Amino acid sequence: MTLKYIFDRLMAFFGLLALWPVLLVVAILIKVKMPGGPVIFKQKRVGRNGRLFTMYKFRSMTVGHGGSSVSVAGESRITPLGAKLRHYKLDELPELWNVLIGDMSFVGPRPDVPGYADRLTSNDRRVLELRPGITGPASLKYRDEEALLAGQKDPQRFNDEVIFPDKVKINLYYLNHYSFIKDIQMIFCTVLGRNMKYNNEII
């Protein structure tokens, strides 16, 4: 995956250069519309080979909200501005820095909090061989995950028993059938909001 590594570093560098005005505008909006808290949300996530790293995102929730690690569309801790940032994936732009410094990749499994990574057993732990990504096949399949969870009687249980195992299966397939061309296709599908065929299903 040498080509993938080089592509990630270069595109993250040029992406930050090109998007700095957008990053600045979003930061100002957060300061104005969501005062009393930091612009950047920082959280420890599990990276490649199980190593913890600090992931950076624009803050989209109220300060000191507490609650579940599973986000559901419409919940009160997500601010109106935060909902828009999450809808258009603008909250994830600071992750370009994570890609630049090598903690993340553009395409790969979304980085989990430590508790979820601890649930990986046996062959499933091979997922940790991958750098976590800003997007990926599981992210595309579950791009409306928050809305899907909002329709469940027990969102946490549905995530743990249905979504999480399916994401692991998808990410293992990605590991075993890696394609740089598919990576590029996934990036375009993420940016343009389109679907693609992957492993005999539409994601």
PDB file of C-alpha atoms in Angstrom:
ATOM      1  CA  MET A   1       0.000   0.000   0.000  1.00  0.00           C
ATOM      2  CA  THR A   2       2.912   2.327  -0.662  1.00  0.00           C
ATOM      3  CA  LEU A   3       0.970   4.229  -3.327  1.00  0.00           C
ATOM      4  CA  LYS A   4      -1.887   4.707  -0.864  1.00  0.00           C
ATOM      5  CA  TYR A   5       0.489   6.122   1.767  1.00  0.00           C
ATOM      6  CA  ILE A   6       2.070   8.598  -0.666  1.00  0.00           C
ATOM      7  CA  PHE A   7      -1.331   9.617  -2.041  1.00  0.00           C
ATOM      8  CA  ASP A   8      -2.665  10.257   1.468  1.00  0.00           C
ATOM      9  CA  ARG A   9       0.221  12.518   2.511  1.00  0.00           C
ATOM     10  CA  LEU A  10       0.216  14.557  -0.693  1.00  0.00           C
ATOM     11  CA  MET A  11      -3.551  14.988  -0.939  1.00  0.00           C
ATOM     12  CA  ALA A  12      -3.872  15.899   2.747  1.00  0.00           C
ATOM     13  CA  PHE A  13      -1.178  18.569   2.325  1.00  0.00           C
ATOM     14  CA  PHE A  14      -2.770  20.106  -0.759  1.00  0.00           C
ATOM     15  CA  GLY A  15      -6.241  19.680   0.716  1.00  0.00           C
ATOM     16  CA  LEU A  16      -5.332  21.724   3.781  1.00  0.00           C
ATOM     17  CA  LEU A  17      -3.775  24.395   1.559  1.00  0.00           C
ATOM     18  CA  ALA A  18      -6.853  24.604  -0.665  1.00  0.00           C
ATOM     19  CA  LEU A  19      -9.488  24.379   2.063  1.00  0.00           C
ATOM     20  CA  TRP A  20      -8.021  26.696   4.709  1.00  0.00           C
ATOM     21  CA  PRO A  21     -10.632  29.424   3.920  1.00  0.00           C
ATOM     22  CA  VAL A  22     -13.425  26.889   4.526  1.00  0.00           C
ATOM     23  CA  LEU A  23     -11.770  25.744   7.753  1.00  0.00           C
ATOM     24  CA  LEU A  24     -11.527  29.376   8.896  1.00  0.00           C
ATOM     25  CA  VAL A  25     -15.185  30.157   8.104  1.00  0.00           C
ATOM     26  CA  VAL A  26     -16.407  27.036   9.907  1.00  0.00           C
ATOM     27  CA  ALA A  27     -14.238  27.863  12.928  1.00  0.00           C
ATOM     28  CA  ILE A  28     -15.686  31.397  13.096  1.00  0.00           C
ATOM     29  CA  LEU A  29     -19.254  30.075  12.783  1.00  0.00           C
ATOM     30  CA  ILE A  30     -18.681  27.658  15.664  1.00  0.00           C
ATOM     31  CA  LYS A  31     -17.291  30.454  17.841  1.00  0.00           C
ATOM     32  CA  VAL A  32     -20.281  32.681  17.050  1.00  0.00           C
ATOM     33  CA  LYS A  33     -23.104  30.115  17.025  1.00  0.00           C
ATOM     34  CA  MET A  34     -21.748  27.712  19.651  1.00  0.00           C
ATOM     35  CA  PRO A  35     -19.958  29.912  22.229  1.00  0.00           C
ATOM     36  CA  GLY A  36     -18.547  28.652  25.489  1.00  0.00           C
ATOM     37  CA  GLY A  37     -16.617  25.716  24.098  1.00  0.00           C
ATOM     38  CA  PRO A  38     -13.679  24.797  21.884  1.00  0.00           C
ATOM     39  CA  VAL A  39     -13.829  24.937  18.097  1.00  0.00           C
ATOM     40  CA  ILE A  40     -12.035  21.613  17.756  1.00  0.00           C
ATOM     41  CA  PHE A  41     -13.301  18.409  19.340  1.00  0.00           C
ATOM     42  CA  LYS A  42     -10.482  16.046  20.310  1.00  0.00           C
ATOM     43  CA  GLN A  43     -10.937  12.403  21.229  1.00  0.00           C
ATOM     44  CA  LYS A  44      -8.747   9.356  21.638  1.00  0.00           C
ATOM     45  CA  ARG A  45      -9.445   6.741  18.983  1.00  0.00           C
ATOM     46  CA  VAL A  46      -7.910   3.380  18.130  1.00  0.00           C
ATOM     47  CA  GLY A  47      -5.595   3.505  15.137  1.00  0.00           C
ATOM     48  CA  ARG A  48      -3.422   1.124  13.184  1.00  0.00           C
ATOM     49  CA  ASN A  49      -2.198  -1.880  15.176  1.00  0.00           C
ATOM     50  CA  GLY A  50      -4.343  -0.801  18.131  1.00  0.00           C
ATOM     51  CA  ARG A  51      -2.313   2.345  18.841  1.00  0.00           C
ATOM     52  CA  LEU A  52      -4.284   5.208  20.359  1.00  0.00           C
ATOM     53  CA  PHE A  53      -4.152   8.590  18.646  1.00  0.00           C
ATOM     54  CA  THR A  54      -5.940  11.920  19.007  1.00  0.00           C
ATOM     55  CA  MET A  55      -8.568  12.521  16.319  1.00  0.00           C
ATOM     56  CA  TYR A  56      -9.559  16.093  15.477  1.00  0.00           C
ATOM     57  CA  LYS A  57     -13.017  17.216  14.327  1.00  0.00           C
ATOM     58  CA  PHE A  58     -15.005  20.432  14.394  1.00  0.00           C
ATOM     59  CA  ARG A  59     -17.213  20.465  17.486  1.00  0.00           C
ATOM     60  CA  SER A  60     -20.845  19.753  16.643  1.00  0.00           C
ATOM     61  CA  MET A  61     -22.322  19.136  20.110  1.00  0.00           C
ATOM     62  CA  THR A  62     -23.015  21.117  23.248  1.00  0.00           C
ATOM     63  CA  VAL A  63     -20.273  21.322  25.863  1.00  0.00           C
ATOM     64  CA  GLY A  64     -20.318  18.706  28.637  1.00  0.00           C
ATOM     65  CA  HIS A  65     -23.247  16.834  27.090  1.00  0.00           C
ATOM     66  CA  GLY A  66     -22.258  13.343  28.278  1.00  0.00           C
ATOM     67  CA  GLY A  67     -24.365  10.515  26.912  1.00  0.00           C
ATOM     68  CA  SER A  68     -23.807   7.599  24.586  1.00  0.00           C
ATOM     69  CA  SER A  69     -20.921   7.216  22.150  1.00  0.00           C
ATOM     70  CA  VAL A  70     -23.570   6.439  19.509  1.00  0.00           C
ATOM     71  CA  SER A  71     -25.026   9.545  17.853  1.00  0.00           C
ATOM     72  CA  VAL A  72     -28.659   9.646  16.768  1.00  0.00           C
ATOM     73  CA  ALA A  73     -30.159  12.176  14.353  1.00  0.00           C
ATOM     74  CA  GLY A  74     -32.235  14.841  16.087  1.00  0.00           C
ATOM     75  CA  GLU A  75     -30.857  14.393  19.595  1.00  0.00           C
ATOM     76  CA  SER A  76     -30.629  17.577  21.651  1.00  0.00           C
ATOM     77  CA  ARG A  77     -26.875  17.472  22.267  1.00  0.00           C
ATOM     78  CA  ILE A  78     -26.246  18.086  18.539  1.00  0.00           C
ATOM     79  CA  THR A  79     -26.589  21.815  17.890  1.00  0.00           C
ATOM     80  CA  PRO A  80     -28.422  23.198  14.795  1.00  0.00           C
ATOM     81  CA  LEU A  81     -25.096  24.307  13.299  1.00  0.00           C
ATOM     82  CA  GLY A  82     -23.544  20.992  14.300  1.00  0.00           C
ATOM     83  CA  ALA A  83     -26.305  19.089  12.496  1.00  0.00           C
ATOM     84  CA  LYS A  84     -25.520  20.963   9.284  1.00  0.00           C
ATOM     85  CA  LEU A  85     -21.782  20.378   9.671  1.00  0.00           C
ATOM     86  CA  ARG A  86     -22.385  16.656  10.193  1.00  0.00           C
ATOM     87  CA  HIS A  87     -24.822  16.429   7.273  1.00  0.00           C
ATOM     88  CA  TYR A  88     -22.276  17.860   4.840  1.00  0.00           C
ATOM     89  CA  LYS A  89     -19.324  16.111   6.576  1.00  0.00           C
ATOM     90  CA  LEU A  90     -17.673  19.495   7.223  1.00  0.00           C
ATOM     91  CA  ASP A  91     -17.057  18.501  10.838  1.00  0.00           C
ATOM     92  CA  GLU A  92     -14.525  15.953   9.573  1.00  0.00           C
ATOM     93  CA  LEU A  93     -12.302  18.408   7.665  1.00  0.00           C
ATOM     94  CA  PRO A  94      -9.761  18.715  10.547  1.00  0.00           C
ATOM     95  CA  GLU A  95      -9.082  15.002  10.080  1.00  0.00           C
ATOM     96  CA  LEU A  96      -6.977  16.051   7.088  1.00  0.00           C
ATOM     97  CA  TRP A  97      -4.344  16.860   9.702  1.00  0.00           C
ATOM     98  CA  ASN A  98      -4.598  13.305  11.038  1.00  0.00           C
ATOM     99  CA  VAL A  99      -4.030  12.034   7.494  1.00  0.00           C
ATOM    100  CA  LEU A 100      -1.085  14.367   6.957  1.00  0.00           C
ATOM    101  CA  ILE A 101       0.741  13.166  10.068  1.00  0.00           C
ATOM    102  CA  GLY A 102       0.029   9.508   9.307  1.00  0.00           C
ATOM    103  CA  ASP A 103      -2.548   8.637  11.967  1.00  0.00           C
ATOM    104  CA  MET A 104      -5.292   8.176   9.384  1.00  0.00           C
ATOM    105  CA  SER A 105      -5.874   7.544   5.701  1.00  0.00           C
ATOM    106  CA  PHE A 106      -8.438   8.978   3.319  1.00  0.00           C
ATOM    107  CA  VAL A 107     -10.031   5.542   2.958  1.00  0.00           C
ATOM    108  CA  GLY A 108     -10.290   2.902   5.653  1.00  0.00           C
ATOM    109  CA  PRO A 109     -12.409   1.854   8.646  1.00  0.00           C
ATOM    110  CA  ARG A 110     -13.720   4.697  10.768  1.00  0.00           C
ATOM    111  CA  PRO A 111     -11.615   4.896  13.966  1.00  0.00           C
ATOM    112  CA  ASP A 112     -13.463   3.455  16.939  1.00  0.00           C
ATOM    113  CA  VAL A 113     -13.291   4.429  20.585  1.00  0.00           C
ATOM    114  CA  PRO A 114     -11.277   1.937  22.657  1.00  0.00           C
ATOM    115  CA  GLY A 115     -14.302   0.028  23.971  1.00  0.00           C
ATOM    116  CA  TYR A 116     -15.409  -1.047  20.507  1.00  0.00           C
ATOM    117  CA  ALA A 117     -11.943  -2.049  19.362  1.00  0.00           C
ATOM    118  CA  ASP A 118     -11.715  -4.285  22.430  1.00  0.00           C
ATOM    119  CA  ARG A 119     -14.651  -6.302  21.099  1.00  0.00           C
ATOM    120  CA  LEU A 120     -12.674  -7.435  18.071  1.00  0.00           C
ATOM    121  CA  THR A 121     -11.613 -11.053  18.457  1.00  0.00           C
ATOM    122  CA  SER A 122      -9.778 -13.681  16.412  1.00  0.00           C
ATOM    123  CA  ASN A 123      -9.622 -12.885  12.682  1.00  0.00           C
ATOM    124  CA  ASP A 124     -11.681  -9.709  13.153  1.00  0.00           C
ATOM    125  CA  ARG A 125      -8.676  -8.062  14.802  1.00  0.00           C
ATOM    126  CA  ARG A 126      -6.993  -7.960  11.379  1.00  0.00           C
ATOM    127  CA  VAL A 127      -9.049  -4.816  10.781  1.00  0.00           C
ATOM    128  CA  LEU A 128      -6.538  -3.072  13.042  1.00  0.00           C
ATOM    129  CA  GLU A 129      -3.847  -3.645  10.394  1.00  0.00           C
ATOM    130  CA  LEU A 130      -5.452  -0.792   8.472  1.00  0.00           C
ATOM    131  CA  ARG A 131      -5.063   2.913   9.115  1.00  0.00           C
ATOM    132  CA  PRO A 132      -8.495   4.294   9.975  1.00  0.00           C
ATOM    133  CA  GLY A 133     -10.045   6.445   7.281  1.00  0.00           C
ATOM    134  CA  ILE A 134     -12.101   9.588   6.791  1.00  0.00           C
ATOM    135  CA  THR A 135     -14.336   7.526   4.538  1.00  0.00           C
ATOM    136  CA  GLY A 136     -14.522   3.906   3.436  1.00  0.00           C
ATOM    137  CA  PRO A 137     -16.903   1.184   2.278  1.00  0.00           C
ATOM    138  CA  ALA A 138     -18.599   0.908   5.680  1.00  0.00           C
ATOM    139  CA  SER A 139     -18.922   4.699   5.902  1.00  0.00           C
ATOM    140  CA  LEU A 140     -20.563   4.804   2.482  1.00  0.00           C
ATOM    141  CA  LYS A 141     -22.983   2.000   3.307  1.00  0.00           C
ATOM    142  CA  TYR A 142     -23.946   3.682   6.571  1.00  0.00           C
ATOM    143  CA  ARG A 143     -23.764   7.308   5.437  1.00  0.00           C
ATOM    144  CA  ASP A 144     -27.246   7.812   6.977  1.00  0.00           C
ATOM    145  CA  GLU A 145     -26.367   5.906  10.131  1.00  0.00           C
ATOM    146  CA  GLU A 146     -27.670   8.561  12.543  1.00  0.00           C
ATOM    147  CA  ALA A 147     -31.081   8.602  10.838  1.00  0.00           C
ATOM    148  CA  LEU A 148     -31.131   4.782  10.781  1.00  0.00           C
ATOM    149  CA  LEU A 149     -30.407   4.659  14.509  1.00  0.00           C
ATOM    150  CA  ALA A 150     -33.056   7.290  15.220  1.00  0.00           C
ATOM    151  CA  GLY A 151     -35.678   4.855  13.921  1.00  0.00           C
ATOM    152  CA  GLN A 152     -34.669   2.083  16.342  1.00  0.00           C
ATOM    153  CA  LYS A 153     -36.261   1.394  19.720  1.00  0.00           C
ATOM    154  CA  ASP A 154     -32.807   0.765  21.227  1.00  0.00           C
ATOM    155  CA  PRO A 155     -30.189   2.571  19.080  1.00  0.00           C
ATOM    156  CA  GLN A 156     -27.223   1.410  21.169  1.00  0.00           C
ATOM    157  CA  ARG A 157     -28.230  -2.249  20.953  1.00  0.00           C
ATOM    158  CA  PHE A 158     -28.947  -2.022  17.218  1.00  0.00           C
ATOM    159  CA  ASN A 159     -25.534  -0.473  16.661  1.00  0.00           C
ATOM    160  CA  ASP A 160     -23.756  -3.104  18.753  1.00  0.00           C
ATOM    161  CA  GLU A 161     -25.578  -6.150  17.381  1.00  0.00           C
ATOM    162  CA  VAL A 162     -26.231  -5.194  13.744  1.00  0.00           C
ATOM    163  CA  ILE A 163     -24.229  -2.237  12.453  1.00  0.00           C
ATOM    164  CA  PHE A 164     -20.885  -2.832  14.200  1.00  0.00           C
ATOM    165  CA  PRO A 165     -20.551  -6.524  13.139  1.00  0.00           C
ATOM    166  CA  ASP A 166     -21.514  -5.621   9.561  1.00  0.00           C
ATOM    167  CA  LYS A 167     -18.912  -2.852   9.488  1.00  0.00           C
ATOM    168  CA  VAL A 168     -16.261  -5.312  10.663  1.00  0.00           C
ATOM    169  CA  LYS A 169     -17.216  -7.712   7.857  1.00  0.00           C
ATOM    170  CA  ILE A 170     -17.064  -4.931   5.254  1.00  0.00           C
ATOM    171  CA  ASN A 171     -13.704  -3.687   6.512  1.00  0.00           C
ATOM    172  CA  LEU A 172     -12.214  -7.183   6.464  1.00  0.00           C
ATOM    173  CA  TYR A 173     -13.274  -7.494   2.841  1.00  0.00           C
ATOM    174  CA  TYR A 174     -11.615  -4.138   2.141  1.00  0.00           C
ATOM    175  CA  LEU A 175      -8.391  -5.383   3.764  1.00  0.00           C
ATOM    176  CA  ASN A 176      -8.378  -8.633   1.802  1.00  0.00           C
ATOM    177  CA  HIS A 177      -9.355  -7.093  -1.556  1.00  0.00           C
ATOM    178  CA  TYR A 178      -7.589  -3.744  -1.464  1.00  0.00           C
ATOM    179  CA  SER A 179      -7.724  -1.684  -4.670  1.00  0.00           C
ATOM    180  CA  PHE A 180      -6.276   1.821  -5.111  1.00  0.00           C
ATOM    181  CA  ILE A 181      -8.802   2.440  -7.917  1.00  0.00           C
ATOM    182  CA  LYS A 182     -11.638   1.564  -5.542  1.00  0.00           C
ATOM    183  CA  ASP A 183     -10.151   3.998  -3.013  1.00  0.00           C
ATOM    184  CA  ILE A 184     -10.371   6.816  -5.557  1.00  0.00           C
ATOM    185  CA  GLN A 185     -13.922   5.806  -6.436  1.00  0.00           C
ATOM    186  CA  MET A 186     -14.929   5.851  -2.763  1.00  0.00           C
ATOM    187  CA  ILE A 187     -13.468   9.328  -2.290  1.00  0.00           C
ATOM    188  CA  PHE A 188     -15.432  10.664  -5.269  1.00  0.00           C
ATOM    189  CA  CYS A 189     -18.623   8.943  -4.082  1.00  0.00           C
ATOM    190  CA  THR A 190     -18.182  10.495  -0.638  1.00  0.00           C
ATOM    191  CA  VAL A 191     -17.637  14.006  -1.997  1.00  0.00           C
ATOM    192  CA  LEU A 192     -20.430  13.792  -4.577  1.00  0.00           C
ATOM    193  CA  GLY A 193     -22.880  11.867  -2.384  1.00  0.00           C
ATOM    194  CA  ARG A 194     -23.174   9.001  -4.848  1.00  0.00           C
ATOM    195  CA  ASN A 195     -23.463   5.243  -4.524  1.00  0.00           C
ATOM    196  CA  MET A 196     -21.182   2.569  -5.939  1.00  0.00           C
ATOM    197  CA  LYS A 197     -21.136  -1.189  -6.285  1.00  0.00           C
ATOM    198  CA  TYR A 198     -18.803  -2.927  -3.840  1.00  0.00           C
ATOM    199  CA  ASN A 199     -18.634  -6.631  -2.982  1.00  0.00           C
ATOM    200  CA  ASN A 200     -21.899  -7.305  -4.814  1.00  0.00           C
ATOM    201  CA  GLU A 201     -23.901  -4.664  -2.975  1.00  0.00           C
ATOM    202  CA  ILE A 202     -24.683  -0.987  -3.481  1.00  0.00           C
ATOM    203  CA  ILE A 203     -23.077   1.226  -0.878  1.00  0.00           C
TER     204      ILE A 203
END
